[in-house]
PDB file of C-alpha atoms in Angstrom:
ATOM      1  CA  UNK L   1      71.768 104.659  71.071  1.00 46.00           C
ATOM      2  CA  UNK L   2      73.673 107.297  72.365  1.00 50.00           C
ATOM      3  CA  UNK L   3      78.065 107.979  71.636  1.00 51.00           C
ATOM      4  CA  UNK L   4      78.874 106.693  75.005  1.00 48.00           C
ATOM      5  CA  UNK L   5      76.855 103.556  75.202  1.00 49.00           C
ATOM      6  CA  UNK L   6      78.095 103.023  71.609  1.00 51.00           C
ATOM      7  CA  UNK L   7      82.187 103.567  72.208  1.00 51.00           C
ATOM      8  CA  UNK L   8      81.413 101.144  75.393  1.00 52.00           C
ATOM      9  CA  UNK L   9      80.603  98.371  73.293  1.00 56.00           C
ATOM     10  CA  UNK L  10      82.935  99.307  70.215  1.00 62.00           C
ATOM     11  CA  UNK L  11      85.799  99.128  73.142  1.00 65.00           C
ATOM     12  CA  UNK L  12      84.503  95.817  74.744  1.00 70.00           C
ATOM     13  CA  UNK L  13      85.740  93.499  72.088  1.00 69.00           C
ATOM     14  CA  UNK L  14      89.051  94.502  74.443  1.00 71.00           C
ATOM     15  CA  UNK L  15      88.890  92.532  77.684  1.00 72.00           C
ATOM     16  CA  UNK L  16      90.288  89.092  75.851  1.00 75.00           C
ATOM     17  CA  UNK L  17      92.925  90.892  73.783  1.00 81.00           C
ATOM     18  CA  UNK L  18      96.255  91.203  75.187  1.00 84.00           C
ATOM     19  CA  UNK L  19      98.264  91.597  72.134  1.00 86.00           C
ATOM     20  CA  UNK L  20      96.158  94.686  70.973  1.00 83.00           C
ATOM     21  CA  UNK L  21      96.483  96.278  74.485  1.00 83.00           C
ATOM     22  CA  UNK L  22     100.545  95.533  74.630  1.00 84.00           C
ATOM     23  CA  UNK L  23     100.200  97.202  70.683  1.00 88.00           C
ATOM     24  CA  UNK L  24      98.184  99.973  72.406  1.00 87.00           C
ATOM     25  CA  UNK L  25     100.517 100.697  75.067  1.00 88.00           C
ATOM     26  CA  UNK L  26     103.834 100.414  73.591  1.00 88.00           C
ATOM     27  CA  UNK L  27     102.677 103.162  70.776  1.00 92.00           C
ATOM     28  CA  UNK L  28     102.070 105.369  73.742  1.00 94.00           C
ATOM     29  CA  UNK L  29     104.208 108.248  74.677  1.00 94.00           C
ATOM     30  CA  UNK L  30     103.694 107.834  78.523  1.00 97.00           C
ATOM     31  CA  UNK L  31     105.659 105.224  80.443  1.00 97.00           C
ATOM     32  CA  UNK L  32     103.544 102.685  81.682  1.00 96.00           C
ATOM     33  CA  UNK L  33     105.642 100.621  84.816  1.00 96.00           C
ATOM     34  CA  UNK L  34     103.672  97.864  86.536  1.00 96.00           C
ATOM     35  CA  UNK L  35     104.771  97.330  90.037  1.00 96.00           C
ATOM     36  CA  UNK L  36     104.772  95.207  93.095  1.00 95.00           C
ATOM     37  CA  UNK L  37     105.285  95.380  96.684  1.00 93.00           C
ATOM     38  CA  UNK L  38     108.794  95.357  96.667  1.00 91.00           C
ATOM     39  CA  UNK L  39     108.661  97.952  93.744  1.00 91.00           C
ATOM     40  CA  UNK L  40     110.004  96.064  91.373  1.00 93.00           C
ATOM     41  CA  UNK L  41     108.789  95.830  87.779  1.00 94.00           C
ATOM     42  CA  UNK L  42     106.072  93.360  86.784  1.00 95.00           C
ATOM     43  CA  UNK L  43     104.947  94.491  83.978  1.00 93.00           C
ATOM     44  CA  UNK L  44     106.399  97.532  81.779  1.00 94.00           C
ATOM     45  CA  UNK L  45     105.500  99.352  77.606  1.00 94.00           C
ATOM     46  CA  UNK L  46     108.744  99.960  75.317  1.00 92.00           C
ATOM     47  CA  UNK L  47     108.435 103.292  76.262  1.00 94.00           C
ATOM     48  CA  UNK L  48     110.540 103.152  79.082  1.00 94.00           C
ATOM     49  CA  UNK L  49     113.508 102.285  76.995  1.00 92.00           C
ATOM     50  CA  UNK L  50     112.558 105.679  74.860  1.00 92.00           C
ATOM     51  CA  UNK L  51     112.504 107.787  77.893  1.00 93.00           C
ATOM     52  CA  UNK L  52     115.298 106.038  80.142  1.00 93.00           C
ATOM     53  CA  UNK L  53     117.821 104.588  77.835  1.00 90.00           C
ATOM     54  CA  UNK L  54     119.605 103.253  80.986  1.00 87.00           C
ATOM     55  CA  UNK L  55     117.126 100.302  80.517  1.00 85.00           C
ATOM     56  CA  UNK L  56     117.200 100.116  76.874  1.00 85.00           C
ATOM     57  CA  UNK L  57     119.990  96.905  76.697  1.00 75.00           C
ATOM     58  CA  UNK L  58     118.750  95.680  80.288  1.00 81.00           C
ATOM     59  CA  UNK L  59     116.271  92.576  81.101  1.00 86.00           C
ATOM     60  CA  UNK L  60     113.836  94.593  83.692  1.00 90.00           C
ATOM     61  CA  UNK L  61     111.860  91.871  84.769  1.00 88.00           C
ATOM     62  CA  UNK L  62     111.580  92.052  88.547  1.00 90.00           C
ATOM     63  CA  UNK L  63     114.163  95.125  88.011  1.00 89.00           C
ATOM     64  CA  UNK L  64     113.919  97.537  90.817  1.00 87.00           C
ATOM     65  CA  UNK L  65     111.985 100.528  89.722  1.00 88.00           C
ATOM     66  CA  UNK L  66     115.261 102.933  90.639  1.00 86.00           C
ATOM     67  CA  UNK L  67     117.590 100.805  88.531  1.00 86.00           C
ATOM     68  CA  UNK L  68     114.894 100.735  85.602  1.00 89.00           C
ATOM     69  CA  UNK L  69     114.965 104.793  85.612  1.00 90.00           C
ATOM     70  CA  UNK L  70     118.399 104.727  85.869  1.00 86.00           C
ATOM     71  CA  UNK L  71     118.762 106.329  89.002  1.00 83.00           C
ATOM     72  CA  UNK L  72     122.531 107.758  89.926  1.00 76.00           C
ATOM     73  CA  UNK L  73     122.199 106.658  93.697  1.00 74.00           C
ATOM     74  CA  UNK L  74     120.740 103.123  92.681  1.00 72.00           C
ATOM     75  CA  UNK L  75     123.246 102.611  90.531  1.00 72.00           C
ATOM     76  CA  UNK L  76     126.468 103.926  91.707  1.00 70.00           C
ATOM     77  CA  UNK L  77     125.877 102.403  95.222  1.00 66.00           C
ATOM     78  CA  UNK L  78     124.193  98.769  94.238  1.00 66.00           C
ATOM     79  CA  UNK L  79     122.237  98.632  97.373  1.00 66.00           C
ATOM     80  CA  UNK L  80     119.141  98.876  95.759  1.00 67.00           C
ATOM     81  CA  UNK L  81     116.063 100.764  95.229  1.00 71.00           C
ATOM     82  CA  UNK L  82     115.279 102.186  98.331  1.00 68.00           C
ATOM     83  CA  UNK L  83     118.306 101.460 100.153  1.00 66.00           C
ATOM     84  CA  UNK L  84     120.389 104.521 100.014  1.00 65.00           C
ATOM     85  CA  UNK L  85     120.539 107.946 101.813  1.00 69.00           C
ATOM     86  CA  UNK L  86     119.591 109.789  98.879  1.00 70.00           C
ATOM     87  CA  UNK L  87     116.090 107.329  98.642  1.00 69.00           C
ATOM     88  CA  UNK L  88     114.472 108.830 100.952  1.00 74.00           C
ATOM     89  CA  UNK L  89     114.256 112.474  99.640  1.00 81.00           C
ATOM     90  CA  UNK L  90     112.910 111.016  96.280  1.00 83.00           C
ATOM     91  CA  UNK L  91     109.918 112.483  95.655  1.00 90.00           C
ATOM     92  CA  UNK L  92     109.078 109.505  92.708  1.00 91.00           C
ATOM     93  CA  UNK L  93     109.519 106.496  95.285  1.00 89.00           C
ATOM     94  CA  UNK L  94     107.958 108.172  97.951  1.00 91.00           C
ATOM     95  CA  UNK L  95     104.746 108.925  96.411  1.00 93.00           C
ATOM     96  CA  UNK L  96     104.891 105.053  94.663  1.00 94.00           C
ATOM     97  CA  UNK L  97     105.559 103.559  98.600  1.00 92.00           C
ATOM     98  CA  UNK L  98     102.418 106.056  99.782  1.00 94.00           C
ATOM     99  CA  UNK L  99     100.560 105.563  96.701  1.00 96.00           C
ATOM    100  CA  UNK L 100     100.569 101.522  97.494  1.00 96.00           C
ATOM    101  CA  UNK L 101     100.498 101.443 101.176  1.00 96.00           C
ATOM    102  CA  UNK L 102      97.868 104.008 101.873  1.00 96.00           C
ATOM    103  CA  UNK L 103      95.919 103.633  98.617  1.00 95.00           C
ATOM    104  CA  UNK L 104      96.126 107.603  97.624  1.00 93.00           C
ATOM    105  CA  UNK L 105      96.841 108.056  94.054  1.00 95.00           C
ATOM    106  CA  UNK L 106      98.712 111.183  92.727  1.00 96.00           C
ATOM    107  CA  UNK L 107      98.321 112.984  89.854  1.00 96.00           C
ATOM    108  CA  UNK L 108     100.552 114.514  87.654  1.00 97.00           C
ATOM    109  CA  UNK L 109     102.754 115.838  90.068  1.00 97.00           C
ATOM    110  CA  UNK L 110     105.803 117.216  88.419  1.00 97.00           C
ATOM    111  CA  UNK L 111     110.112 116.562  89.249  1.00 95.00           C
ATOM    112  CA  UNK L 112     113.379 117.044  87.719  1.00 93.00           C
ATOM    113  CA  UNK L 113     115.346 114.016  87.903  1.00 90.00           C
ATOM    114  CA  UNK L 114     118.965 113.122  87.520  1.00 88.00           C
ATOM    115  CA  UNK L 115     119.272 109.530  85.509  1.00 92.00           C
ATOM    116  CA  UNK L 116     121.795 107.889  83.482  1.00 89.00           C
ATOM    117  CA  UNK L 117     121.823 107.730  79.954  1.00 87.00           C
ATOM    118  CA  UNK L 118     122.437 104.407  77.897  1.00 82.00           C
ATOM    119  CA  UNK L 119     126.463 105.271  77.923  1.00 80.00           C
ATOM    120  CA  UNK L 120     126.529 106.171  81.720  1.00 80.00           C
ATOM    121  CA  UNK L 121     126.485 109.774  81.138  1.00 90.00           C
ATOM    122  CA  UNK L 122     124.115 111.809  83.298  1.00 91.00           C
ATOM    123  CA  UNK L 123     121.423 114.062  82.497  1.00 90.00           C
ATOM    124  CA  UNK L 124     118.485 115.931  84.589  1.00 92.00           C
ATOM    125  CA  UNK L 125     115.069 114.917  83.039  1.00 93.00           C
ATOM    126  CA  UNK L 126     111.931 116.568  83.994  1.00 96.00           C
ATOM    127  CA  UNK L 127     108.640 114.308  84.492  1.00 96.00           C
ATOM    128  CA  UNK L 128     105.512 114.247  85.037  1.00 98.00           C
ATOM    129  CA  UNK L 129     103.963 111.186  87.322  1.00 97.00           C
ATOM    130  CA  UNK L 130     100.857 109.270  88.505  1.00 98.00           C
ATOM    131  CA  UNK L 131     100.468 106.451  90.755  1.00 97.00           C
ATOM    132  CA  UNK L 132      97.397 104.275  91.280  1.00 97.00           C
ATOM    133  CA  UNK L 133      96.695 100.788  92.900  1.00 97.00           C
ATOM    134  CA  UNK L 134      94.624  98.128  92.126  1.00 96.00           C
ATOM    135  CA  UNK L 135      94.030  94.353  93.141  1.00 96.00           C
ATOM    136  CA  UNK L 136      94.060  91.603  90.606  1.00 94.00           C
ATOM    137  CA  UNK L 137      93.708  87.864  91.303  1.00 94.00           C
ATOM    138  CA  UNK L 138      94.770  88.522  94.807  1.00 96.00           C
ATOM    139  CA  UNK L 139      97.405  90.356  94.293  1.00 95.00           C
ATOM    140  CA  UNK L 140      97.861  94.691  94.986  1.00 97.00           C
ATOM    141  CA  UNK L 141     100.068  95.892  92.124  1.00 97.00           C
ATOM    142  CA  UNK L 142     100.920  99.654  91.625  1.00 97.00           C
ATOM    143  CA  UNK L 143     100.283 101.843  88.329  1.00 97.00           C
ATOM    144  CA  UNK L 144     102.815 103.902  87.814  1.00 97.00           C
ATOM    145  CA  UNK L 145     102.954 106.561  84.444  1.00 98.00           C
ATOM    146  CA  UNK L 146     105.299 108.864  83.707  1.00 97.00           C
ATOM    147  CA  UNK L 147     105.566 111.525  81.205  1.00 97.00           C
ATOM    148  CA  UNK L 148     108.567 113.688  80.451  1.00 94.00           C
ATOM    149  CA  UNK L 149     108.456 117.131  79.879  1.00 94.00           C
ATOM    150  CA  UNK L 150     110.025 118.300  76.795  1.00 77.00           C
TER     151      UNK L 150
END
């Protein structure tokens, strides 16, 4: 039996655990956002919290993904992910929209981003990002991961 037919099976026990992949991804460093169509959160690790306080005392279920990163323009002008003049120079939503619609992932591309903080003080983060899509029970959902660069 070879290492890589062995790890395959080691990992299978996987597919009916849920609590041991939330474990897994919530000890993870990258920010792991879950999205739909609308770009709104689905799904989301602890993470998040870690590396955009904004979110830490905030319920993000269904959260726009630009109110989840604490975005400035999201924020300051309440219209909404995507509905402001600044949205559509931002190279993070742009790449999620073309990442879903057109089904081309990117990787690792990096940005510096301006975010709030947990007490509404600003400060210029730099990330590193990857989008992906995938279908499950009928429904297209969009991968997002994001890194910061320390």
């Amino acid at each position: 039996m070879n290492s890589l037919t062995s790890t395959n099976v080691t990992f299978n026990f996987l597919k009916d655990s849920s609590e041991f992949l939330n474990l897994v991804l919530d000890n993870i460093t990258t920010v792991v956002m879950l999205l739909n169509s609308k770009m709104e959160l689905v799904a989301f690790n602890e993470t998040i919290k870690t590396v955009f306080p904004y979110s830490k005392h905030k319920d993000l279920k269904y959260v726009d993904c630009g109110k989840a990163l604490g975005c400035l323009s999201n924020i300051d002008r309440h219209k909404g992910c995507g509905n402001n003049a600044s949205c559509g120079n931002c190279e993070l939503r742009l790449s999620a929209i073309n990442s879903y619609l057109e089904n081309k992932p990117t990787h690792r591309k990096r940005i510096a981003k301006e975010v709030y903080s947990d007490d509404r003080t600003t400060k210029q983060i730099e990330l590193v990002y990857s989008t992906r899509t995938f279908v499950f029970r009928g429904e297209k959902y969009l991968l997002l991961l994001i890194d910061p660069v320390n």
